[in-house]
C-alpha positions as MATLAB code, in Angstrom:
seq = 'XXXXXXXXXXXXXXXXXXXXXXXXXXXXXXXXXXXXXXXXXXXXXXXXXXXXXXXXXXXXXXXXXXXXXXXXXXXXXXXXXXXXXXXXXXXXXXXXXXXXXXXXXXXXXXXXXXXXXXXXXXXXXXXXXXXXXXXXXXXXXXXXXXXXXXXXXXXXXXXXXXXXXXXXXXXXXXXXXXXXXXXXXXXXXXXXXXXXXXXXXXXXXXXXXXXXXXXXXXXXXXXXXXXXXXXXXXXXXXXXXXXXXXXXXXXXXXXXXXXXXXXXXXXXXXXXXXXXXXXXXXXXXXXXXXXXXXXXXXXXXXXXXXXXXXXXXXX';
ca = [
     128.237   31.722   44.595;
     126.544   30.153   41.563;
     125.840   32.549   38.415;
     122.053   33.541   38.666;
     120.594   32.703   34.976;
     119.259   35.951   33.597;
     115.491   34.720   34.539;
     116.120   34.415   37.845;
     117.792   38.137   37.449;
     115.087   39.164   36.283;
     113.591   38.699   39.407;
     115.751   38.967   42.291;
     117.233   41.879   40.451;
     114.690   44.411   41.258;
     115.256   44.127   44.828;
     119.165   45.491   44.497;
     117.691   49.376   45.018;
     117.163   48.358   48.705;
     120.781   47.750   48.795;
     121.472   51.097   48.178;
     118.463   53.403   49.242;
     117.949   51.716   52.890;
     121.401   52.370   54.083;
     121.651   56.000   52.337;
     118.406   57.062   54.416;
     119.243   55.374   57.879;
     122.798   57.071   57.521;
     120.954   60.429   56.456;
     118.670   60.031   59.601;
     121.209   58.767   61.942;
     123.514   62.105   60.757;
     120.613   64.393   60.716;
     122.040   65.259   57.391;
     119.450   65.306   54.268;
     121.786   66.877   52.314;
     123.208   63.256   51.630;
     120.122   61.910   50.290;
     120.319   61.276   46.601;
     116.917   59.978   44.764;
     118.840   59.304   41.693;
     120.980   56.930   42.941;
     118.205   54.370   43.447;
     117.584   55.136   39.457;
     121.167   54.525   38.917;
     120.574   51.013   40.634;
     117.788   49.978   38.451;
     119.172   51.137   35.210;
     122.785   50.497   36.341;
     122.479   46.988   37.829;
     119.403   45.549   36.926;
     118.327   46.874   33.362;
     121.555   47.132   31.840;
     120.688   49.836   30.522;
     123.193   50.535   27.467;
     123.026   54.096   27.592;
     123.869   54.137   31.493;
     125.940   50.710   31.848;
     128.262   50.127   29.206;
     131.391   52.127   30.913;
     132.112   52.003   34.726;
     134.370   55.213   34.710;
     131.305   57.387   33.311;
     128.828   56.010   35.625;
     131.790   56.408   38.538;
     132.596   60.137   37.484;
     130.161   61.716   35.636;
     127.281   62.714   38.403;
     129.550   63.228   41.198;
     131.176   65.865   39.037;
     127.512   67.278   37.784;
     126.633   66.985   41.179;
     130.024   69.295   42.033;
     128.883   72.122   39.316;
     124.861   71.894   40.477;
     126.330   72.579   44.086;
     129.021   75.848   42.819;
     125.701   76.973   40.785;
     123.160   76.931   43.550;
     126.054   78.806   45.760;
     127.286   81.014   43.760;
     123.367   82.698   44.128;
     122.325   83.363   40.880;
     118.363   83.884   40.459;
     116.568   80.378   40.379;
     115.836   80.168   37.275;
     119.113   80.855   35.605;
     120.951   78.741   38.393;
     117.979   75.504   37.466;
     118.800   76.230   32.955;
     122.746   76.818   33.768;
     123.201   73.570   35.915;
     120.905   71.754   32.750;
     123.230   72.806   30.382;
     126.464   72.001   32.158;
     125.124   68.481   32.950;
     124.413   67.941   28.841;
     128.009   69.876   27.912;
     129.524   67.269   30.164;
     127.597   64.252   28.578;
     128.277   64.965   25.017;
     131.550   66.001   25.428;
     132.110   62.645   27.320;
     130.103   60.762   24.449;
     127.569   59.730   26.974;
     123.677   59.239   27.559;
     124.135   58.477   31.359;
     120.552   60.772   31.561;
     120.920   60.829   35.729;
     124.136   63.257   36.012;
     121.623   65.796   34.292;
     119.713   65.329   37.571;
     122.528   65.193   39.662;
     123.809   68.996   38.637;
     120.205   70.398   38.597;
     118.462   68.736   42.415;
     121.017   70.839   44.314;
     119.667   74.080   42.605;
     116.192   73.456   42.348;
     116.099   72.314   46.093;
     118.250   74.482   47.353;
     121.125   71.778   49.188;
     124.377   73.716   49.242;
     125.934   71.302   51.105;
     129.125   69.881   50.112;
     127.754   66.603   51.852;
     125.855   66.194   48.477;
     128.507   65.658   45.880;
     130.241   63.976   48.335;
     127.871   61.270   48.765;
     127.105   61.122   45.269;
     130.695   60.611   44.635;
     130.329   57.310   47.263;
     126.894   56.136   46.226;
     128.108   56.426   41.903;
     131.621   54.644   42.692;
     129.687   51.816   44.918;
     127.199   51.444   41.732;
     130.664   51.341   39.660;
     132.511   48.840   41.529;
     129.750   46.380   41.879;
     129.300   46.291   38.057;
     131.349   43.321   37.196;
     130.620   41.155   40.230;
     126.831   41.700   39.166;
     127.727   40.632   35.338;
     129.164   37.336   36.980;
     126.424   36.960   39.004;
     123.971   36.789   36.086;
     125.810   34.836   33.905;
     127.208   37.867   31.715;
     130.277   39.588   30.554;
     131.040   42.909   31.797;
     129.924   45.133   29.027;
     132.658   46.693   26.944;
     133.267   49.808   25.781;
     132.450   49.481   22.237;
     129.329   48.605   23.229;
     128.436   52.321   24.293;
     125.966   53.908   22.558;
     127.128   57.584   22.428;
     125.942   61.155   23.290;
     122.763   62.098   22.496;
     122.258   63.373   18.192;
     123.114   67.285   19.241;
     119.596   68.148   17.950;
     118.125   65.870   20.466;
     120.149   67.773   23.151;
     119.652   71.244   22.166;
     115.971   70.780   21.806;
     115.529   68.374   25.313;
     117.591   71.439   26.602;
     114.842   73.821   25.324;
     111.927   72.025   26.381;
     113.394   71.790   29.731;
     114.374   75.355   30.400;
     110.877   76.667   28.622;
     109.274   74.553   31.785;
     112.163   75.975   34.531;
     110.688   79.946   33.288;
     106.878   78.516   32.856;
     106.283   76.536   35.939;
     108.836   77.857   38.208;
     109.109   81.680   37.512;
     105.891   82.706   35.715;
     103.378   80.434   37.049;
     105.178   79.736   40.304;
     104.235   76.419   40.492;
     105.430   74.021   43.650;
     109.423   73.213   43.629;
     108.095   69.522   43.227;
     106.966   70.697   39.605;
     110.583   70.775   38.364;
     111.792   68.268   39.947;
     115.286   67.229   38.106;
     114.549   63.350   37.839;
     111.549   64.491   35.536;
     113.988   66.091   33.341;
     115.642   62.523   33.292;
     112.615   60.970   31.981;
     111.680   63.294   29.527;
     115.015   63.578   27.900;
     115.215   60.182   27.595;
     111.879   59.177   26.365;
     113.187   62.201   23.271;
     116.669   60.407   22.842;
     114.608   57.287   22.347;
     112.697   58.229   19.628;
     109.797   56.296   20.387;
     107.691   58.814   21.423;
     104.054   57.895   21.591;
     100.905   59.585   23.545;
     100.148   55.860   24.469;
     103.298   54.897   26.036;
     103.842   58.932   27.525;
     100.667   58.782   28.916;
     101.886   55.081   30.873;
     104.910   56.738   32.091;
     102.581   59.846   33.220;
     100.199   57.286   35.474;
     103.453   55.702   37.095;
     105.310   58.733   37.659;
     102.147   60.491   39.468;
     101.184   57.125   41.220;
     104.835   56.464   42.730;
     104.949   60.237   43.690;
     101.426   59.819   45.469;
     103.014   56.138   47.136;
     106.450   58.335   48.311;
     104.720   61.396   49.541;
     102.186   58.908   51.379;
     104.882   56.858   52.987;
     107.109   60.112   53.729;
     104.060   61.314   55.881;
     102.920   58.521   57.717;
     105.800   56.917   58.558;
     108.568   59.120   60.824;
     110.848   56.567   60.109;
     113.103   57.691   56.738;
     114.675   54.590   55.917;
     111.424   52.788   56.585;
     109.353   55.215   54.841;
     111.968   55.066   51.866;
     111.694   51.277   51.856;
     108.077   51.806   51.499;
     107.987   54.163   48.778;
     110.833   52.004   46.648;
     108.803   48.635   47.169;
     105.155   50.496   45.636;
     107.015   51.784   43.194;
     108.481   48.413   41.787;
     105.153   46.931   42.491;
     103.298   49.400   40.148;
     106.376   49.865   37.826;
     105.295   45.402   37.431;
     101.721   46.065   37.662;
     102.205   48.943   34.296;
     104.568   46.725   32.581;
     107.134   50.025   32.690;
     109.875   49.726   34.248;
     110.970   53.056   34.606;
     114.139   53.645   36.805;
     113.212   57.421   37.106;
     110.067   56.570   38.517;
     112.338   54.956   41.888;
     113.598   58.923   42.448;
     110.284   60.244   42.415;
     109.223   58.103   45.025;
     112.018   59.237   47.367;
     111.872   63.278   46.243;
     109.514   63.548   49.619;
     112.388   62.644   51.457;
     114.174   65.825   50.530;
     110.854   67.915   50.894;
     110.410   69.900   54.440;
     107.078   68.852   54.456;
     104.699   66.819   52.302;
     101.445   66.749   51.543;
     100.723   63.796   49.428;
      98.129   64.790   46.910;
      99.882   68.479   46.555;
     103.015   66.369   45.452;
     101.359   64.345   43.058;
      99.524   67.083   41.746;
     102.804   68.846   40.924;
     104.430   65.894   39.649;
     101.176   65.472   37.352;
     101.448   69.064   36.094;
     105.718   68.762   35.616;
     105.279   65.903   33.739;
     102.600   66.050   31.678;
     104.248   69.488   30.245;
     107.689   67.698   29.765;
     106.532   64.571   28.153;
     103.905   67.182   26.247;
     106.699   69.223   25.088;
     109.135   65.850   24.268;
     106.027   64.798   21.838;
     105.754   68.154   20.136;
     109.077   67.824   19.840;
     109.362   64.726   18.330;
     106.550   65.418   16.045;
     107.198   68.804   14.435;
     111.190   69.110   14.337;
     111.893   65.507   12.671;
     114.198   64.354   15.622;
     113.072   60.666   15.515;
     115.065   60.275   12.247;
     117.608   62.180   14.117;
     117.827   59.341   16.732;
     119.522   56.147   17.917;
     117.627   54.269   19.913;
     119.887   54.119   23.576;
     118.186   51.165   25.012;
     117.016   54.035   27.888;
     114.051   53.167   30.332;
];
């Protein structure tokens, strides 16, 4: 096959989700077993394979190991039966222990550890197919390089953990939301959902926090959840409904000029959901990240990280 210059990438790229999402759901469906549905992975795609991004695709080993093994601890949290919101801030802080003592920003193993607690999947079906769905995304890596015209990144070219003040105070902001929406405001599960936490830590690790570009993010993160709860309830079909939700939400990630890879989990979150009511799903979504990204900006503002952060390259 001839190597696809990067503009032609750049297009025929942002189909490569459906390579991974389509066959996860129809296997889910044909199994009857949900529990093997992972939203991140179709994040992992985008930022893995297409965007390059260098927080997420400069080593194959982390991006092979690191959320199957968050996914591991989020499933011995959520079993061991601890009260929600200690299970939800433990598996947080396990998935950023394991990222900066691995010297690594890959932001999805954060969401990896924390979707098994916050919807309840016990099932040891779930690290296992994280474990197939992250060394899949690993193995294809180089091919994909070739493909475009590119050299498999190297190591050197990774950009580190996170500054440890970004951590700590991503960390806070995120369990501050687990005890405000979850526990004291009892707000829908679909409030916390994990790949939010993905998006707001690394819009903070960025340092480019700005209300203009949060509030961007904010419109594509509630549209694509509206698109995936839609397509979850209309169409009884998962992998079809799945297909549905990934395709509006590259079409308004173009349309926004964001591309986003979190934005391709919260379209498939209703998959995961017993049922789904669109606008209640977007409405929580709305509400979960608008007091991240809130919280990130705050954040950003009144502790000094930005001078406390290198830019990752993150979406």
């Amino acid at each position: 096959m001839t190597d696809l210059p990067e503009r032609w990438w750049a297009r025929l790229g942002w189909a490569l989700p459906f390579a991974v999402v389509v066959p996860m759901l129809a296997l889910a469906n044909a199994l009857g077993i949900h529990a093997i549905i992972f939203p991140e992975g179709a994040a992992l795609v985008m930022g893995v394979w297409v965007l390059r991004l260098p927080g997420w695709a400069a080593s194959r080993w982390r991006v092979a190991a690191l959320p199957p093994l968050c996914a591991l601890a989020g499933t011995l949290i959520v079993r061991a039966q601890l009260p929600s919101w200690g299970a939800a801030i433990l598996g947080c802080a396990v998935a950023l222990l394991v990222l900066q003592s691995l010297d690594s920003r890959l932001a999805p193993a954060l969401s990896a550890a924390a979707l098994p607690i916050v919807f309840d999947v016990p099932d040891w079906s779930y690290p296992l197919a994280v474990l197939v769905i992250c060394l899949l995304i690993s193995g294809a890596m180089p091919w994909l390089a070739r493909r475009r015209g590119q050299q498999t990144a190297s190591p050197h070219d990774l950009p580190g953990r996170y500054p440890w003040a970004v951590a700590a105070a991503g960390l806070a902001a995120i369990a501050a939301w687990i005890l405000l929406g979850g526990e004291l405001l009892a707000l829908p599960v679909a409030a916390l959902a994990p790949p939010l936490f993905v998006s707001a830590l690394e819009w903070l690790g960025q340092g480019t926090c700005t209300l203009r570009r949060g509030m961007r993010r904010w419109l594509l993160l509630v549209a694509v959840a509206l698109a995936g709860a839609l397509a979850a309830d209309l169409v009884d079909v998962t992998w079809i409904a799945g297909a549905i939700a990934i395709a509006a939400a590259l079409v308004l990630m173009w349309l926004l000029s964001a591309p986003h890879p979190p934005a391709l989990a919260i379209a498939l979150i209703p998959q995961i959901l017993d049922t789904v009511a669109p606008l209640a799903y977007a409405a929580a979504i709305a509400v979960g990240a608008g007091a991240l990204y809130l919280a990130m900006l705050a954040l950003d503002r009144f502790a000094g990280l930005t001078s406390a952060t290198a830019t990752a390259g993150g979406p």
